[in-house]
CSV table of C-alpha atoms in Angstrom, one decimal:
chain,number,residue,atom,x,y,z
A,1,UNK,CA,0.0,0.0,0.0
A,2,UNK,CA,1.4,3.4,-0.9
A,3,UNK,CA,1.7,6.4,1.5
A,4,UNK,CA,-1.1,8.4,-0.2
A,5,UNK,CA,-3.7,5.6,0.2
A,6,UNK,CA,-2.5,5.0,3.8
A,7,UNK,CA,-3.1,8.7,4.5
A,8,UNK,CA,-6.6,8.6,3.0
A,9,UNK,CA,-7.5,5.5,5.1
A,10,UNK,CA,-6.3,7.2,8.3
A,11,UNK,CA,-8.6,10.2,7.5
A,12,UNK,CA,-11.7,8.0,7.6
A,13,UNK,CA,-12.6,7.3,11.2
A,14,UNK,CA,-15.3,7.2,13.8
A,15,UNK,CA,-14.0,10.5,15.3
A,16,UNK,CA,-14.2,12.1,11.9
A,17,UNK,CA,-17.7,10.9,11.4
A,18,UNK,CA,-18.7,12.3,14.7
A,19,UNK,CA,-17.1,15.6,13.8
A,20,UNK,CA,-19.0,15.6,10.5
A,21,UNK,CA,-22.3,15.4,12.5
A,22,UNK,CA,-21.8,19.0,13.6
A,23,UNK,CA,-21.5,20.1,10.0
A,24,UNK,CA,-24.2,18.0,8.5
A,25,UNK,CA,-26.8,18.9,11.1
A,26,UNK,CA,-26.5,22.6,10.3
A,27,UNK,CA,-28.5,21.7,7.2
A,28,UNK,CA,-30.2,18.3,7.8
A,29,UNK,CA,-32.1,16.5,10.5
A,30,UNK,CA,-31.6,12.8,11.0
A,31,UNK,CA,-33.6,10.7,8.6
A,32,UNK,CA,-36.2,8.3,9.8
A,33,UNK,CA,-35.5,4.7,10.9
A,34,UNK,CA,-38.7,2.8,11.0
A,35,UNK,CA,-39.9,-0.8,11.2
A,36,UNK,CA,-42.7,-1.7,8.7
A,37,UNK,CA,-45.0,-4.5,9.7
A,38,UNK,CA,-46.0,-5.4,6.1
A,39,UNK,CA,-42.3,-5.6,5.1
A,40,UNK,CA,-41.6,-7.8,8.1
A,41,UNK,CA,-44.3,-10.2,7.0
A,42,UNK,CA,-43.0,-10.3,3.5
A,43,UNK,CA,-39.4,-11.0,4.5
A,44,UNK,CA,-40.0,-13.0,7.7
A,45,UNK,CA,-37.6,-10.8,9.7
A,46,UNK,CA,-37.8,-7.6,11.6
A,47,UNK,CA,-36.7,-5.0,9.0
A,48,UNK,CA,-35.7,-1.5,10.1
A,49,UNK,CA,-35.7,0.9,7.1
A,50,UNK,CA,-33.3,3.8,7.0
A,51,UNK,CA,-35.1,6.4,4.8
A,52,UNK,CA,-32.2,8.4,3.2
A,53,UNK,CA,-34.6,9.2,0.4
A,54,UNK,CA,-36.3,11.7,2.7
A,55,UNK,CA,-33.2,14.1,2.6
A,56,UNK,CA,-33.4,17.3,0.5
A,57,UNK,CA,-31.7,15.8,-2.6
A,58,UNK,CA,-33.6,12.5,-2.2
A,59,UNK,CA,-30.5,10.6,-1.4
A,60,UNK,CA,-27.8,10.0,1.3
A,61,UNK,CA,-25.0,11.6,-0.7
A,62,UNK,CA,-25.9,15.1,0.4
A,63,UNK,CA,-24.3,14.3,3.8
A,64,UNK,CA,-21.0,13.8,2.1
A,65,UNK,CA,-21.3,16.9,0.0
A,66,UNK,CA,-22.1,19.1,3.0
A,67,UNK,CA,-19.1,17.8,4.9
A,68,UNK,CA,-16.7,18.1,1.9
A,69,UNK,CA,-17.7,21.6,1.0
A,70,UNK,CA,-17.4,22.8,4.6
A,71,UNK,CA,-13.7,21.9,4.5
A,72,UNK,CA,-13.2,23.1,0.9
A,73,UNK,CA,-14.7,26.5,1.7
A,74,UNK,CA,-12.0,27.0,4.4
A,75,UNK,CA,-9.1,26.0,2.3
A,76,UNK,CA,-10.5,27.3,-1.1
A,77,UNK,CA,-7.5,26.1,-3.1
A,78,UNK,CA,-9.3,26.1,-6.5
A,79,UNK,CA,-11.6,28.3,-8.5
A,80,UNK,CA,-14.4,25.9,-8.0
A,81,UNK,CA,-15.3,22.2,-7.8
A,82,UNK,CA,-16.1,19.6,-10.5
A,83,UNK,CA,-17.3,16.0,-10.4
A,84,UNK,CA,-18.7,13.1,-12.4
A,85,UNK,CA,-22.1,11.6,-11.4
A,86,UNK,CA,-25.2,9.8,-12.5
A,87,UNK,CA,-27.2,12.2,-10.3
A,88,UNK,CA,-27.2,11.8,-6.6
A,89,UNK,CA,-23.6,12.7,-5.9
A,90,UNK,CA,-23.9,15.6,-8.3
A,91,UNK,CA,-27.0,17.0,-6.6
A,92,UNK,CA,-25.1,16.7,-3.3
A,93,UNK,CA,-22.1,18.7,-4.6
A,94,UNK,CA,-24.3,21.2,-6.3
A,95,UNK,CA,-26.5,21.9,-3.2
A,96,UNK,CA,-23.5,22.1,-0.8
A,97,UNK,CA,-21.4,24.3,-3.2
A,98,UNK,CA,-24.3,26.7,-3.6
A,99,UNK,CA,-24.5,27.2,0.2
A,100,UNK,CA,-20.9,28.4,0.1
A,101,UNK,CA,-21.1,30.4,-3.1
A,102,UNK,CA,-18.7,28.0,-4.8
A,103,UNK,CA,-19.0,27.4,-8.6
A,104,UNK,CA,-19.8,23.7,-9.3
A,105,UNK,CA,-19.4,21.9,-12.6
A,106,UNK,CA,-21.1,18.5,-12.9
A,107,UNK,CA,-20.3,16.0,-15.8
A,108,UNK,CA,-22.9,13.4,-16.6
A,109,UNK,CA,-22.9,10.7,-19.4
A,110,UNK,CA,-25.0,11.2,-22.4
A,111,UNK,CA,-28.5,9.9,-21.9
A,112,UNK,CA,-28.4,10.4,-18.1
A,113,UNK,CA,-31.6,10.6,-16.1
A,114,UNK,CA,-33.1,13.9,-17.3
A,115,UNK,CA,-34.9,14.6,-14.0
A,116,UNK,CA,-31.6,14.3,-12.1
A,117,UNK,CA,-30.0,16.6,-14.6
A,118,UNK,CA,-32.7,19.1,-14.1
A,119,UNK,CA,-32.3,18.9,-10.3
A,120,UNK,CA,-28.6,19.5,-10.5
A,121,UNK,CA,-29.2,22.6,-12.7
A,122,UNK,CA,-31.8,23.8,-10.2
A,123,UNK,CA,-29.2,23.7,-7.4
A,124,UNK,CA,-27.1,26.1,-9.6
A,125,UNK,CA,-24.6,23.7,-11.1
A,126,UNK,CA,-23.1,23.9,-14.7
A,127,UNK,CA,-24.0,20.6,-16.3
A,128,UNK,CA,-21.8,19.0,-19.0
A,129,UNK,CA,-22.6,15.8,-20.9
A,130,UNK,CA,-19.6,13.6,-21.8
A,131,UNK,CA,-19.1,9.8,-22.4
A,132,UNK,CA,-21.4,6.9,-22.7
A,133,UNK,CA,-21.3,5.9,-19.0
A,134,UNK,CA,-20.2,7.2,-15.6
A,135,UNK,CA,-16.6,6.1,-15.9
A,136,UNK,CA,-16.2,7.8,-19.3
A,137,UNK,CA,-17.7,11.0,-17.8
A,138,UNK,CA,-15.2,10.7,-15.0
A,139,UNK,CA,-12.3,10.7,-17.5
A,140,UNK,CA,-13.7,13.9,-19.0
A,141,UNK,CA,-13.7,15.5,-15.5
A,142,UNK,CA,-10.0,14.9,-15.0
A,143,UNK,CA,-9.2,16.9,-18.2
A,144,UNK,CA,-11.6,19.8,-17.3
A,145,UNK,CA,-10.3,20.0,-13.7
A,146,UNK,CA,-6.7,20.6,-14.9
A,147,UNK,CA,-7.7,23.0,-17.6
A,148,UNK,CA,-10.0,25.2,-15.4
A,149,UNK,CA,-8.2,24.8,-12.1
A,150,UNK,CA,-11.2,23.0,-10.5
A,151,UNK,CA,-11.0,20.7,-7.5
A,152,UNK,CA,-12.1,17.2,-8.5
A,153,UNK,CA,-14.5,15.8,-5.9
A,154,UNK,CA,-14.1,12.1,-6.5
A,155,UNK,CA,-17.2,10.2,-5.4
A,156,UNK,CA,-15.2,7.5,-3.7
A,157,UNK,CA,-11.6,8.5,-2.9
A,158,UNK,CA,-12.5,11.4,-0.7
A,159,UNK,CA,-12.5,11.0,3.1
A,160,UNK,CA,-14.7,14.0,3.8
A,161,UNK,CA,-17.4,12.4,1.7
A,162,UNK,CA,-17.2,9.1,3.5
A,163,UNK,CA,-17.1,10.7,6.9
A,164,UNK,CA,-20.1,12.8,6.0
A,165,UNK,CA,-22.3,9.9,4.7
A,166,UNK,CA,-21.1,7.9,7.7
A,167,UNK,CA,-23.4,10.1,9.9
A,168,UNK,CA,-26.4,8.0,8.8
A,169,UNK,CA,-24.7,4.9,10.2
A,170,UNK,CA,-24.2,6.6,13.5
A,171,UNK,CA,-27.9,7.6,13.5
A,172,UNK,CA,-28.8,4.0,13.0
A,173,UNK,CA,-26.7,2.7,15.8
A,174,UNK,CA,-27.6,5.5,18.2
A,175,UNK,CA,-31.4,5.2,17.5
A,176,UNK,CA,-31.5,1.5,18.0
A,177,UNK,CA,-29.4,1.7,21.2
A,178,UNK,CA,-31.9,4.2,22.6
A,179,UNK,CA,-34.6,1.6,21.8
A,180,UNK,CA,-32.6,-1.2,23.4
A,181,UNK,CA,-32.3,-3.0,20.0
A,182,UNK,CA,-29.3,-4.8,18.5
A,183,UNK,CA,-29.0,-5.5,14.8
A,184,UNK,CA,-28.0,-8.8,13.3
A,185,UNK,CA,-27.4,-7.5,9.8
A,186,UNK,CA,-27.3,-4.4,7.7
A,187,UNK,CA,-27.7,-4.2,3.9
A,188,UNK,CA,-26.1,-1.3,1.9
A,189,UNK,CA,-26.1,-0.6,-1.8
A,190,UNK,CA,-22.8,-0.2,-3.5
A,191,UNK,CA,-22.1,2.3,-6.3
A,192,UNK,CA,-18.7,3.7,-5.7
A,193,UNK,CA,-19.0,2.5,-2.1
A,194,UNK,CA,-18.9,5.6,0.1
A,195,UNK,CA,-22.1,4.7,2.0
A,196,UNK,CA,-20.9,1.2,2.7
A,197,UNK,CA,-17.6,2.5,3.9
A,198,UNK,CA,-19.3,4.9,6.3
A,199,UNK,CA,-21.3,1.9,7.7
A,200,UNK,CA,-18.2,-0.3,8.0
A,201,UNK,CA,-16.3,2.5,9.9
A,202,UNK,CA,-19.1,3.1,12.4
A,203,UNK,CA,-20.4,-0.4,12.8
A,204,UNK,CA,-17.1,-2.1,13.2
A,205,UNK,CA,-16.3,0.3,16.0
A,206,UNK,CA,-19.7,0.4,17.8
A,207,UNK,CA,-21.6,-2.7,16.7
A,208,UNK,CA,-19.0,-5.3,15.7
A,209,UNK,CA,-21.5,-8.2,16.0
A,210,UNK,CA,-23.6,-6.9,13.1
A,211,UNK,CA,-23.1,-8.7,9.8
A,212,UNK,CA,-22.5,-6.1,7.0
A,213,UNK,CA,-23.7,-6.9,3.5
A,214,UNK,CA,-23.0,-4.8,0.4
A,215,UNK,CA,-25.3,-5.1,-2.6
A,216,UNK,CA,-24.6,-4.8,-6.3
A,217,UNK,CA,-26.5,-5.4,-9.5
A,218,UNK,CA,-25.6,-8.5,-11.4
A,219,UNK,CA,-25.0,-6.4,-14.5
A,220,UNK,CA,-22.6,-4.0,-12.6
A,221,UNK,CA,-20.5,-6.3,-10.3
A,222,UNK,CA,-17.1,-4.5,-10.2
A,223,UNK,CA,-16.8,-4.3,-6.4
A,224,UNK,CA,-18.1,-7.8,-6.0
A,225,UNK,CA,-15.5,-9.1,-8.4
A,226,UNK,CA,-12.8,-7.0,-6.8
A,227,UNK,CA,-13.8,-8.3,-3.3
A,228,UNK,CA,-13.6,-11.9,-4.5
A,229,UNK,CA,-10.3,-11.4,-6.2
A,230,UNK,CA,-8.6,-9.3,-3.5
A,231,UNK,CA,-7.7,-6.6,-6.0
A,232,UNK,CA,-9.4,-4.0,-8.1
A,233,UNK,CA,-11.2,-5.6,-11.1
A,234,UNK,CA,-12.9,-3.4,-13.7
A,235,UNK,CA,-15.7,-4.4,-16.0
A,236,UNK,CA,-16.3,-3.5,-19.6
A,237,UNK,CA,-19.8,-2.4,-19.0
A,238,UNK,CA,-22.4,-1.7,-16.3
A,239,UNK,CA,-25.7,-3.0,-17.5
A,240,UNK,CA,-28.4,-2.1,-15.0
A,241,UNK,CA,-31.3,0.4,-14.9
A,242,UNK,CA,-30.3,1.2,-11.4
A,243,UNK,CA,-28.0,4.2,-12.3
A,244,UNK,CA,-26.9,4.7,-8.7
A,245,UNK,CA,-25.0,1.4,-8.8
A,246,UNK,CA,-24.0,1.5,-12.5
A,247,UNK,CA,-20.2,1.7,-12.1
A,248,UNK,CA,-17.4,-0.2,-13.8
A,249,UNK,CA,-14.3,0.8,-11.9
A,250,UNK,CA,-14.1,0.7,-8.0
A,251,UNK,CA,-12.4,3.5,-6.1
A,252,UNK,CA,-9.1,2.6,-4.5
A,253,UNK,CA,-10.0,4.0,-1.1
A,254,UNK,CA,-13.5,2.5,-0.9
A,255,UNK,CA,-12.2,-0.8,-2.2
A,256,UNK,CA,-9.6,-1.0,0.5
A,257,UNK,CA,-12.2,-0.2,3.3
A,258,UNK,CA,-14.7,-2.6,1.9
A,259,UNK,CA,-12.1,-5.4,1.4
A,260,UNK,CA,-11.2,-5.2,5.0
A,261,UNK,CA,-14.6,-4.6,6.5
A,262,UNK,CA,-17.5,-6.2,4.6
A,263,UNK,CA,-18.8,-9.6,5.5
A,264,UNK,CA,-20.5,-10.4,2.2
A,265,UNK,CA,-21.5,-8.8,-1.1
A,266,UNK,CA,-24.7,-9.9,-2.7
A,267,UNK,CA,-25.6,-9.6,-6.4
A,268,UNK,CA,-29.2,-9.0,-7.3
A,269,UNK,CA,-30.9,-9.2,-10.8
A,270,UNK,CA,-32.8,-6.5,-12.6
A,271,UNK,CA,-36.1,-8.2,-11.9
A,272,UNK,CA,-35.2,-8.6,-8.2
A,273,UNK,CA,-34.5,-4.8,-8.1
A,274,UNK,CA,-37.8,-4.1,-9.8
A,275,UNK,CA,-39.7,-6.5,-7.5
A,276,UNK,CA,-38.1,-4.7,-4.5
A,277,UNK,CA,-39.3,-1.3,-5.7
A,278,UNK,CA,-42.8,-2.7,-5.9
A,279,UNK,CA,-42.5,-4.4,-2.5
A,280,UNK,CA,-41.3,-1.1,-0.9
A,281,UNK,CA,-44.2,0.8,-2.5
A,282,UNK,CA,-46.7,-1.7,-1.3
A,283,UNK,CA,-45.4,-2.1,2.3
A,284,UNK,CA,-43.9,1.4,3.1
A,285,UNK,CA,-45.6,3.6,0.5
A,286,UNK,CA,-42.2,4.9,-0.5
A,287,UNK,CA,-41.2,5.1,-4.2
A,288,UNK,CA,-37.5,4.5,-4.5
A,289,UNK,CA,-35.0,4.3,-7.3
A,290,UNK,CA,-33.3,1.0,-8.3
A,291,UNK,CA,-30.2,1.6,-6.1
A,292,UNK,CA,-32.4,2.5,-3.2
A,293,UNK,CA,-34.2,-0.8,-3.5
A,294,UNK,CA,-31.0,-2.9,-3.7
A,295,UNK,CA,-30.8,-3.5,0.1
A,296,UNK,CA,-34.4,-4.8,0.2
A,297,UNK,CA,-33.9,-6.9,-2.9
A,298,UNK,CA,-30.9,-8.6,-1.2
A,299,UNK,CA,-32.8,-9.0,2.1
A,300,UNK,CA,-35.7,-10.6,0.3
A,301,UNK,CA,-33.3,-12.9,-1.7
A,302,UNK,CA,-31.7,-14.1,1.5
A,303,UNK,CA,-34.9,-14.2,3.5
A,304,UNK,CA,-34.7,-17.9,4.5
A,305,UNK,CA,-31.4,-17.4,6.3
A,306,UNK,CA,-32.5,-14.1,7.8
A,307,UNK,CA,-35.8,-15.4,9.2
A,308,UNK,CA,-36.4,-14.0,12.7
A,309,UNK,CA,-33.4,-11.7,12.6
A,310,UNK,CA,-33.2,-8.0,13.1
A,311,UNK,CA,-32.1,-6.4,9.8
A,312,UNK,CA,-31.5,-2.8,8.6
A,313,UNK,CA,-32.2,-1.9,5.0
A,314,UNK,CA,-30.7,1.4,3.7
A,315,UNK,CA,-32.9,3.1,1.1
A,316,UNK,CA,-30.0,5.1,-0.3
A,317,UNK,CA,-32.2,7.2,-2.7
A,318,UNK,CA,-35.6,7.8,-4.1
A,319,UNK,CA,-34.8,9.6,-7.4
A,320,UNK,CA,-36.7,7.3,-9.7
A,321,UNK,CA,-37.4,9.1,-13.0
A,322,UNK,CA,-40.8,9.0,-14.7
A,323,UNK,CA,-39.7,6.9,-17.7
A,324,UNK,CA,-38.2,4.1,-15.4
A,325,UNK,CA,-41.3,4.2,-13.2
A,326,UNK,CA,-43.4,3.7,-16.3
A,327,UNK,CA,-41.4,0.7,-17.3
């Protein structure tokens, strides 16, 4: 491991997540954590749903954006910020940048979710289309960042983002401790992996008995393949309608944290994701995006071995566009 990666790993910690709470809660309130009886019946376990789709951008990523931009605004080493996204990370960066008067450029692939694009523009970001998928958009970011002296906010290799999103993991632990509950398992979707890394950091320190599951789409299994191989494995494509998990190349920082801390990574099919969206609508009356349904899809898939357990499902986002909903 090189010194740069080691320094990034050291910057992700329980103390840093706790410090991020003071920043995040200047803008947000803790999201709900609720047990849903109909979902319990369907799964055969006690399922506590963490509703990150209730946050201002409709997804958990805003926590990381707020924490990152707080620190960037102090240092202000560049003319502005730039990032690549399929939508939720970009909305997070755009909202947080606007709060500090920092120019934000967001690069999305051609054909990206038009409603997420509109939301990023509404938060004040300059939107640029480049590449046929997220990873090609990310390559375009690197060129623009150098040309315009913009700070590249990588959606995975950035400790301030991980510490920021880790605040939802602390909320889960603290809320359940107040209720006298312990958790047997938690399921977290994996795109670039910042949410899972925040969960690993908090739960390994405060709830080490909880089994941590990451979830990816069968058509976009780069982190799963990397975890199995013990080294980063890229894929040639990411074939899934769940744009929040449609990534081909894992981040080096998030891979290292996940490699060390996850218990299992579960792959779910496109139909399992669609079924989970319908299940969550029927049992919780929440309409979620594909990535947001991934945790529930995996829980339902493993329901026989989870029977009678206490399980947390993280709904990472609710930004389901109209066209996908129609499908």
